[in-house]
PDB file of C-alpha atoms in Angstrom:
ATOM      1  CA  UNK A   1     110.709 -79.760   0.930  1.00  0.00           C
ATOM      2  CA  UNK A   2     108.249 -80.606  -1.594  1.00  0.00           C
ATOM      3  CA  UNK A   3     105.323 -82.476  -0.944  1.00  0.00           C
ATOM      4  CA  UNK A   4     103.907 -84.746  -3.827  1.00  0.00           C
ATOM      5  CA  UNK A   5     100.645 -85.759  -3.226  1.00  0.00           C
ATOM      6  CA  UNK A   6     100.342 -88.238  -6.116  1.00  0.00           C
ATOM      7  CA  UNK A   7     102.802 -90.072  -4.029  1.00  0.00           C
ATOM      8  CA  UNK A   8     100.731 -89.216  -1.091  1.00  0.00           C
ATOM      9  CA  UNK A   9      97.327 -90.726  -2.433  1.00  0.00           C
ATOM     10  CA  UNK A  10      99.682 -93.965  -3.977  1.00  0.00           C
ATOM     11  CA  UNK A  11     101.077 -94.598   0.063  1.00  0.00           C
ATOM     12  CA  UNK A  12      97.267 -93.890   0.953  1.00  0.00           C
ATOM     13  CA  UNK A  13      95.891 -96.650  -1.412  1.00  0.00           C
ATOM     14  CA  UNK A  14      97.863 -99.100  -1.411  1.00  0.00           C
ATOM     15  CA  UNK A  15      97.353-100.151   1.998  1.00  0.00           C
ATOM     16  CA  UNK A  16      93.190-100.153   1.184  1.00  0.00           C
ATOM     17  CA  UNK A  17      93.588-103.104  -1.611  1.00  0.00           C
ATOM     18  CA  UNK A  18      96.777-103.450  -3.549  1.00  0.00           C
ATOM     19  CA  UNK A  19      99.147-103.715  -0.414  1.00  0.00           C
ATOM     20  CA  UNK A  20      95.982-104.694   2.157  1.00  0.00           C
ATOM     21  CA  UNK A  21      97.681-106.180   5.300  1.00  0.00           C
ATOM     22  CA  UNK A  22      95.211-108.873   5.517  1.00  0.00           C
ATOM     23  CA  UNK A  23      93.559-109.661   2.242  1.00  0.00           C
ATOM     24  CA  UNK A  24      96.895-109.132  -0.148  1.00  0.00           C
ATOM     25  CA  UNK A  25      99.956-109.849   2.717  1.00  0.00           C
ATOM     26  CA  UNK A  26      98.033-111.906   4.913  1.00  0.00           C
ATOM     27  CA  UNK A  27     100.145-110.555   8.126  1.00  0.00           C
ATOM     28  CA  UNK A  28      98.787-109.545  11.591  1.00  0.00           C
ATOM     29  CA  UNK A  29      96.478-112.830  11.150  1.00  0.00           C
ATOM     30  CA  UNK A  30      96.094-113.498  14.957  1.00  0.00           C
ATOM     31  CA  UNK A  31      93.602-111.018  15.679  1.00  0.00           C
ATOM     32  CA  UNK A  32      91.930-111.228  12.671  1.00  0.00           C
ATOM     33  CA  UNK A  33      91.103-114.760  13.579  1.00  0.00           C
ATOM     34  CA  UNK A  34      90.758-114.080  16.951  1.00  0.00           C
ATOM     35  CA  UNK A  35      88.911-111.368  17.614  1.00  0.00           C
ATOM     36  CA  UNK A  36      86.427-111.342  14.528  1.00  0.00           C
ATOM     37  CA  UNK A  37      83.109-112.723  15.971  1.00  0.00           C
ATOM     38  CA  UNK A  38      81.453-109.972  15.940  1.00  0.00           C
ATOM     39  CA  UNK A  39      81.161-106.674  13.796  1.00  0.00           C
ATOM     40  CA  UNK A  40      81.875-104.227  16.921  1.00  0.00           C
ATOM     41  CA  UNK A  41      84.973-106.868  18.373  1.00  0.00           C
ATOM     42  CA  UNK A  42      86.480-106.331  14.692  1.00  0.00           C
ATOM     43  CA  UNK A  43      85.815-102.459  14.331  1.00  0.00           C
ATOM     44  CA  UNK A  44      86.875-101.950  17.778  1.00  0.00           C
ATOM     45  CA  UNK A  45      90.458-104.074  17.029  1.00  0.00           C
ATOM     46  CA  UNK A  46      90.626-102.467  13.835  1.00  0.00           C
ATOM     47  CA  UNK A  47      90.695 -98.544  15.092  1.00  0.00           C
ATOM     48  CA  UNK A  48      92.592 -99.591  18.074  1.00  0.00           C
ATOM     49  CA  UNK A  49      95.518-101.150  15.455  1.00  0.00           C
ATOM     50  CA  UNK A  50      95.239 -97.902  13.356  1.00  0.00           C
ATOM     51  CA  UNK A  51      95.887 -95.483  15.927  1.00  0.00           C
ATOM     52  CA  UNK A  52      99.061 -97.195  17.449  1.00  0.00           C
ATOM     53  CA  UNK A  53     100.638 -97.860  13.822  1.00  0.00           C
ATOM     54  CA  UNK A  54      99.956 -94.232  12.380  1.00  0.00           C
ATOM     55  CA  UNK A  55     101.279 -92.184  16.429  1.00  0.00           C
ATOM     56  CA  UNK A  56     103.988 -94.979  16.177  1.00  0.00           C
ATOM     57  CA  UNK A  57     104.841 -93.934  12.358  1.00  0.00           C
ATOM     58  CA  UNK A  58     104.656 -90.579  12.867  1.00  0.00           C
ATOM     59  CA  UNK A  59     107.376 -90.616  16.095  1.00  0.00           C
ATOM     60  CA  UNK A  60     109.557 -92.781  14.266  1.00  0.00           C
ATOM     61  CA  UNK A  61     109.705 -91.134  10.707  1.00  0.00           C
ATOM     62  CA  UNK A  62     110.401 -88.045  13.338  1.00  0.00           C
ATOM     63  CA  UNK A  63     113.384 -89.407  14.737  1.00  0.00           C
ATOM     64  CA  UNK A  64     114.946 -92.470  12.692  1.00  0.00           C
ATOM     65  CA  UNK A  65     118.127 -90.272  12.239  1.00  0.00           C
ATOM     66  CA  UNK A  66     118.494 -90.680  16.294  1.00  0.00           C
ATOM     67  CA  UNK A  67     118.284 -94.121  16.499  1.00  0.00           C
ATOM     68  CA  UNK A  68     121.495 -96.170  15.969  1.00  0.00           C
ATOM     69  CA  UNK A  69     120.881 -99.149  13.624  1.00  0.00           C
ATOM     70  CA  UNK A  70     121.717-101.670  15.947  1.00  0.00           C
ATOM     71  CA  UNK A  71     119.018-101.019  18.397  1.00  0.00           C
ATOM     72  CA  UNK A  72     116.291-100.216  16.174  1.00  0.00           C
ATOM     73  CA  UNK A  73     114.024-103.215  16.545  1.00  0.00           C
ATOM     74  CA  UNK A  74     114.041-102.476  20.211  1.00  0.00           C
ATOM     75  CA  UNK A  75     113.488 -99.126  20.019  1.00  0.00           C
ATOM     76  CA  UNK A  76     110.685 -99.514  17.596  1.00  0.00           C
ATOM     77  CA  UNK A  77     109.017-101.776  20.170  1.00  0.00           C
ATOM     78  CA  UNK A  78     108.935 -99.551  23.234  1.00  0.00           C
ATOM     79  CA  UNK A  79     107.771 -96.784  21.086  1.00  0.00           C
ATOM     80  CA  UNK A  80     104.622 -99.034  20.019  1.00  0.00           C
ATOM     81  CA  UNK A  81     104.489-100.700  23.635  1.00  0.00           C
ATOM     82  CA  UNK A  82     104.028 -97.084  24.655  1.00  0.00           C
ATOM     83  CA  UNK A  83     101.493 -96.377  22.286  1.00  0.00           C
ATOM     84  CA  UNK A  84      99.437 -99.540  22.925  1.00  0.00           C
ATOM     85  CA  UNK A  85      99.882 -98.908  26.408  1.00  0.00           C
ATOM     86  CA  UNK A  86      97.753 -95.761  26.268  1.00  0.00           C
ATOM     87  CA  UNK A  87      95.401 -97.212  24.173  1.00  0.00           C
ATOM     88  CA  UNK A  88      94.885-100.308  26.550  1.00  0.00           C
ATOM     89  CA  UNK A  89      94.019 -97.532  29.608  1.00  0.00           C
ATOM     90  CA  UNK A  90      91.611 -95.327  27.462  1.00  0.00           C
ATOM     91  CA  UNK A  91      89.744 -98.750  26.828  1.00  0.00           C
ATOM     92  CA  UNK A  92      89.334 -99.519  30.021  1.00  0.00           C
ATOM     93  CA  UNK A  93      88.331 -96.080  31.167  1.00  0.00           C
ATOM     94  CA  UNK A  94      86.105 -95.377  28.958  1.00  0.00           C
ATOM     95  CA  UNK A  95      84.444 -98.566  26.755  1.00  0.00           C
ATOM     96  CA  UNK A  96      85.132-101.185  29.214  1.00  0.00           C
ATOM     97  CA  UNK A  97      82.568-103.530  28.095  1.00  0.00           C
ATOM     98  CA  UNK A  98      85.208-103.396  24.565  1.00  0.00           C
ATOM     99  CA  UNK A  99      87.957-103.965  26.582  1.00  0.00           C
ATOM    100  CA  UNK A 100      87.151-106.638  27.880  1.00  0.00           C
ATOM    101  CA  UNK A 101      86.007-108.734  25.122  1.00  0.00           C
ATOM    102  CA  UNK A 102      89.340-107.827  23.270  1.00  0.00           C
ATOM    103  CA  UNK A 103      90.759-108.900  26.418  1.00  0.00           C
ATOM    104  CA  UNK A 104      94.996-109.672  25.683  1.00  0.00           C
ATOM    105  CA  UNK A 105      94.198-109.129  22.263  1.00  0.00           C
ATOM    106  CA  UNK A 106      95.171-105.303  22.965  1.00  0.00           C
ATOM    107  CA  UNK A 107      98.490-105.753  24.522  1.00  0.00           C
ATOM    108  CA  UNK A 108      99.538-107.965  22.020  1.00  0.00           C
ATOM    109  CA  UNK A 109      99.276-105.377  19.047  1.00  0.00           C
ATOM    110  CA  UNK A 110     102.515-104.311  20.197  1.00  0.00           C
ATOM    111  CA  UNK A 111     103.797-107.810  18.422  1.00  0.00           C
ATOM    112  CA  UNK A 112     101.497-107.215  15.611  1.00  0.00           C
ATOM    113  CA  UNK A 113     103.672-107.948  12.315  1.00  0.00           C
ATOM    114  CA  UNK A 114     102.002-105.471  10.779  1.00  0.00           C
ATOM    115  CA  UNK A 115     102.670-102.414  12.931  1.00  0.00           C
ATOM    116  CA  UNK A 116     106.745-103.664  13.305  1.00  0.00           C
ATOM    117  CA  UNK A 117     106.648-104.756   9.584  1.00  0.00           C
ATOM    118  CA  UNK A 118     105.504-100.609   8.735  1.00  0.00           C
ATOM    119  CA  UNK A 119     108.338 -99.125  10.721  1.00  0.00           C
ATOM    120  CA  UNK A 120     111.106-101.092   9.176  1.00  0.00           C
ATOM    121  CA  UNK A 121     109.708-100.938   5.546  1.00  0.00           C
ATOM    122  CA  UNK A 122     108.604 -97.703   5.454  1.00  0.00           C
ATOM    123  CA  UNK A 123     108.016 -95.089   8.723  1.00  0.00           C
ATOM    124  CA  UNK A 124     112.524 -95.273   8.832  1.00  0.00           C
ATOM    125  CA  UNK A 125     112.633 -94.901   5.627  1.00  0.00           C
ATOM    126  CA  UNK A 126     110.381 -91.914   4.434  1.00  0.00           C
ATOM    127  CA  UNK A 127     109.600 -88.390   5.502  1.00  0.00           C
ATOM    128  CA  UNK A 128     106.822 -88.122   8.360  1.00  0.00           C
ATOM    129  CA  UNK A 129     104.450 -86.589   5.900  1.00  0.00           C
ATOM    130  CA  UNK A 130     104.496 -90.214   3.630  1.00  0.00           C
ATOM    131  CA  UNK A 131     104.619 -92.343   6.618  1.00  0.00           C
ATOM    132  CA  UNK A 132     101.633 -90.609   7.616  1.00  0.00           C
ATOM    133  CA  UNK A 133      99.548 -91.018   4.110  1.00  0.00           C
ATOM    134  CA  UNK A 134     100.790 -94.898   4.847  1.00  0.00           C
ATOM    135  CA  UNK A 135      99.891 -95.648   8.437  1.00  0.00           C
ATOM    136  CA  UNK A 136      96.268 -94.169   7.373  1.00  0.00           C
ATOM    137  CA  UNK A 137      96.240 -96.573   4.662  1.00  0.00           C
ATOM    138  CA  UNK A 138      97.296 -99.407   6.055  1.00  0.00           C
ATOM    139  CA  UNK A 139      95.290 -98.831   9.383  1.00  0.00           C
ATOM    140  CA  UNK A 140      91.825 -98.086   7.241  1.00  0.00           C
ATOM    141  CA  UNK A 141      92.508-100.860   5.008  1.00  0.00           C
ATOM    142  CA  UNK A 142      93.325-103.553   8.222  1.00  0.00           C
ATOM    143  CA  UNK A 143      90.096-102.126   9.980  1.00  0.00           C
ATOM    144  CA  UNK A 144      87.800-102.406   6.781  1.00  0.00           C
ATOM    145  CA  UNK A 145      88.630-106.066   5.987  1.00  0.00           C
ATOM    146  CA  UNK A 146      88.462-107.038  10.264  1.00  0.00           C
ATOM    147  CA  UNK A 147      84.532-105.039  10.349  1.00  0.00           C
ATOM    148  CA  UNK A 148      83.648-106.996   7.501  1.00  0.00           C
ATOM    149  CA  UNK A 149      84.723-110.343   8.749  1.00  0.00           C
ATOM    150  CA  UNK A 150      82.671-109.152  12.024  1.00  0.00           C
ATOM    151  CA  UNK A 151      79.784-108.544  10.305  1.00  0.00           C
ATOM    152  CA  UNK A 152      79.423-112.113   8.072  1.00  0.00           C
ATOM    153  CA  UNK A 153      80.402-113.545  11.150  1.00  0.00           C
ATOM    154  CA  UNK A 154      78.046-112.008  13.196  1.00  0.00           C
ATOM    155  CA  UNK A 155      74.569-112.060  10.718  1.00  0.00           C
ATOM    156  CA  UNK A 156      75.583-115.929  10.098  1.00  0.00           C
ATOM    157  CA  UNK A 157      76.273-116.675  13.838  1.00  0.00           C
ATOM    158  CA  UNK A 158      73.868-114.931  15.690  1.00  0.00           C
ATOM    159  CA  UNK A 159      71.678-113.399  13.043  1.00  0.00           C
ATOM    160  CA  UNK A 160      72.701-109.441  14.374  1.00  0.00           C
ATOM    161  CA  UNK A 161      74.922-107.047  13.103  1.00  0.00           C
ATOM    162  CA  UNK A 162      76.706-104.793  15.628  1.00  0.00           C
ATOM    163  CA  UNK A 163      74.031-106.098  18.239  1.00  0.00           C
ATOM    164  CA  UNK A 164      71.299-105.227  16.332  1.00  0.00           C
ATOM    165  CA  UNK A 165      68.771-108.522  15.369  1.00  0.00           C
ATOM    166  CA  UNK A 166      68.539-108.052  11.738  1.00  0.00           C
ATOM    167  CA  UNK A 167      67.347-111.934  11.091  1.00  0.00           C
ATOM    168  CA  UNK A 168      64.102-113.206  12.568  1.00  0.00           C
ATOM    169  CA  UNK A 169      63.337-115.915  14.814  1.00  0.00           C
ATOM    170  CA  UNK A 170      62.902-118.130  11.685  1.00  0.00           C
ATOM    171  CA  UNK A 171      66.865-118.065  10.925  1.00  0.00           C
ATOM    172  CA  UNK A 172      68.726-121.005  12.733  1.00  0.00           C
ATOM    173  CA  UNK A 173      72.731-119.410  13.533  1.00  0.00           C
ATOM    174  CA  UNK A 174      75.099-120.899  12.688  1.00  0.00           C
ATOM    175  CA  UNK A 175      77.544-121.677  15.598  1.00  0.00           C
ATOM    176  CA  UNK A 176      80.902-122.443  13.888  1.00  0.00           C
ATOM    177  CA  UNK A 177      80.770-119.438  12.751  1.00  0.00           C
ATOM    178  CA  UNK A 178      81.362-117.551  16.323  1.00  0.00           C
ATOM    179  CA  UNK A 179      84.241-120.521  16.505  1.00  0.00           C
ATOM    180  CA  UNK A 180      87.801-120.052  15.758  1.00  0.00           C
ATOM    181  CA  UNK A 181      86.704-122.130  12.458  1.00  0.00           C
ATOM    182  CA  UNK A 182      84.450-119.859  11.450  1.00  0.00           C
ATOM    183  CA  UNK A 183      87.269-116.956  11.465  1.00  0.00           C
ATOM    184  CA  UNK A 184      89.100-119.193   8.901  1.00  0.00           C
ATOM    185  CA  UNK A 185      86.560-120.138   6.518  1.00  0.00           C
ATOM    186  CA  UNK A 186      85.468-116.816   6.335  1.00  0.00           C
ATOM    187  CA  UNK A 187      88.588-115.499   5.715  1.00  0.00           C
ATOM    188  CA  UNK A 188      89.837-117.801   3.156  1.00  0.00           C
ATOM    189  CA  UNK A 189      86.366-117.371   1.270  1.00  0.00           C
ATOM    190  CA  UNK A 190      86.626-113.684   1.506  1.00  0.00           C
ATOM    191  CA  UNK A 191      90.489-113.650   0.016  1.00  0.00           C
ATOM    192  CA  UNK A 192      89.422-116.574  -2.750  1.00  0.00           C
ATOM    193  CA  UNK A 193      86.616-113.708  -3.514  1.00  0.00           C
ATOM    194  CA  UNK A 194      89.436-110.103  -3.387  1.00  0.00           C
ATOM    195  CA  UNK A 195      91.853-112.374  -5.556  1.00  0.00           C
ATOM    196  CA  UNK A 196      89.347-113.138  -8.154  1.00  0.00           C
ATOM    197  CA  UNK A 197      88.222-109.261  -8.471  1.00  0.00           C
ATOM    198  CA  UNK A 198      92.110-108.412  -8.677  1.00  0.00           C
ATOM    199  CA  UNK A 199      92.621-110.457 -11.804  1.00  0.00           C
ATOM    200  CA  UNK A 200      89.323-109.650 -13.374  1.00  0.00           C
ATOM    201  CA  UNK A 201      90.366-105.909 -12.644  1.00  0.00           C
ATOM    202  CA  UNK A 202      94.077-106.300 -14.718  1.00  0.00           C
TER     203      UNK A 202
END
């Protein structure tokens, strides 16, 4: 079989901007609103997401021809319950202090629309070397767009990024911005701002 890595860099990209699950779909929004207030919260959510949807598109581009049609939705499920279930222990074990900030945000990426929405639209549909090129895209560009909400969130909030003070004792933080409220403003500026560069850019 012949691999053609045009098509390869195209399933790559598109989940970076044109297809970004966040800034272009808007899906998987609860821990993107949840989880945000900080830079490390949102890299930490971001990397955890990526690795269950690109093991869970790998296993299930693998063996879609084994799975009758009328359990698939389950089946898709416990393979990304099994997935987030190993990534909830290794948490734990070994960045606990992560762990528990993200708290039952972790166990719920198995409900994630994003990581369900890839298997049925694409990982049992294409070859497992294209669902790969996608699950890297999609997980890169869904951890991107959550670091970067982590990081306004965090300089305006609490005047640090990733912990670090980077604003003196003259700034004044900005509280709803560590608030649920703050996740939504930011996010709505920062699409108003990706949809304006997207139709400068045709």
């Amino acid at each position: 079989m012949s691999i053609d890595f045009k098509e390869l860099v195209q399933d790559f990209a598109n989940g970076l901007w044109t297809e970004n699950p966040i800034i272009r779909l808007v899906i998987g929004m609860c821990p993107t609103l949840a989880v945000t207030n900080t830079a490390s919260n949102g890299l930490a959510m971001g990397l955890a997401t990526s690795f269950v949807l690109i093991m869970s598109e790998i296993v299930i581009s693998i063996i879609k021809k084994l799975i009758p049609a009328n359990v698939r939705i389950p089946s898709y499920i416990l393979i990304i319950a099994t997935f987030v279930t190993f990534t909830d222990y290794f948490l734990k074990a070994f960045f606990p202090d992560i762990a528990a900030s993200l708290s039952i945000f972790i166990p719920l990426i198995v409900v994630n629309c994003l990581i369900l929405g890839r298997q049925e639209a694409f990982a049992s549909k294409n070859p497992t070397h294209r669902a790969i090129a996608d699950g890297l895209g999609m997980g890169i560009g869904f951890t991107w767009v959550l670091t970067l909400l982590g990081i306004i969130r965090e300089v305006l909030g609490m005047g640090s990024v990733f912990g670090l003070q980077v604003l003196g004792e003259w700034y004044r933080p900005m509280v709803i911005m560590v608030l649920p409220a703050g996740a939504f403003i930011t996010l709505g500026i920062l699409v108003g701002i990706m949809n304006q560069i997207s139709r400068e850019g045709k």
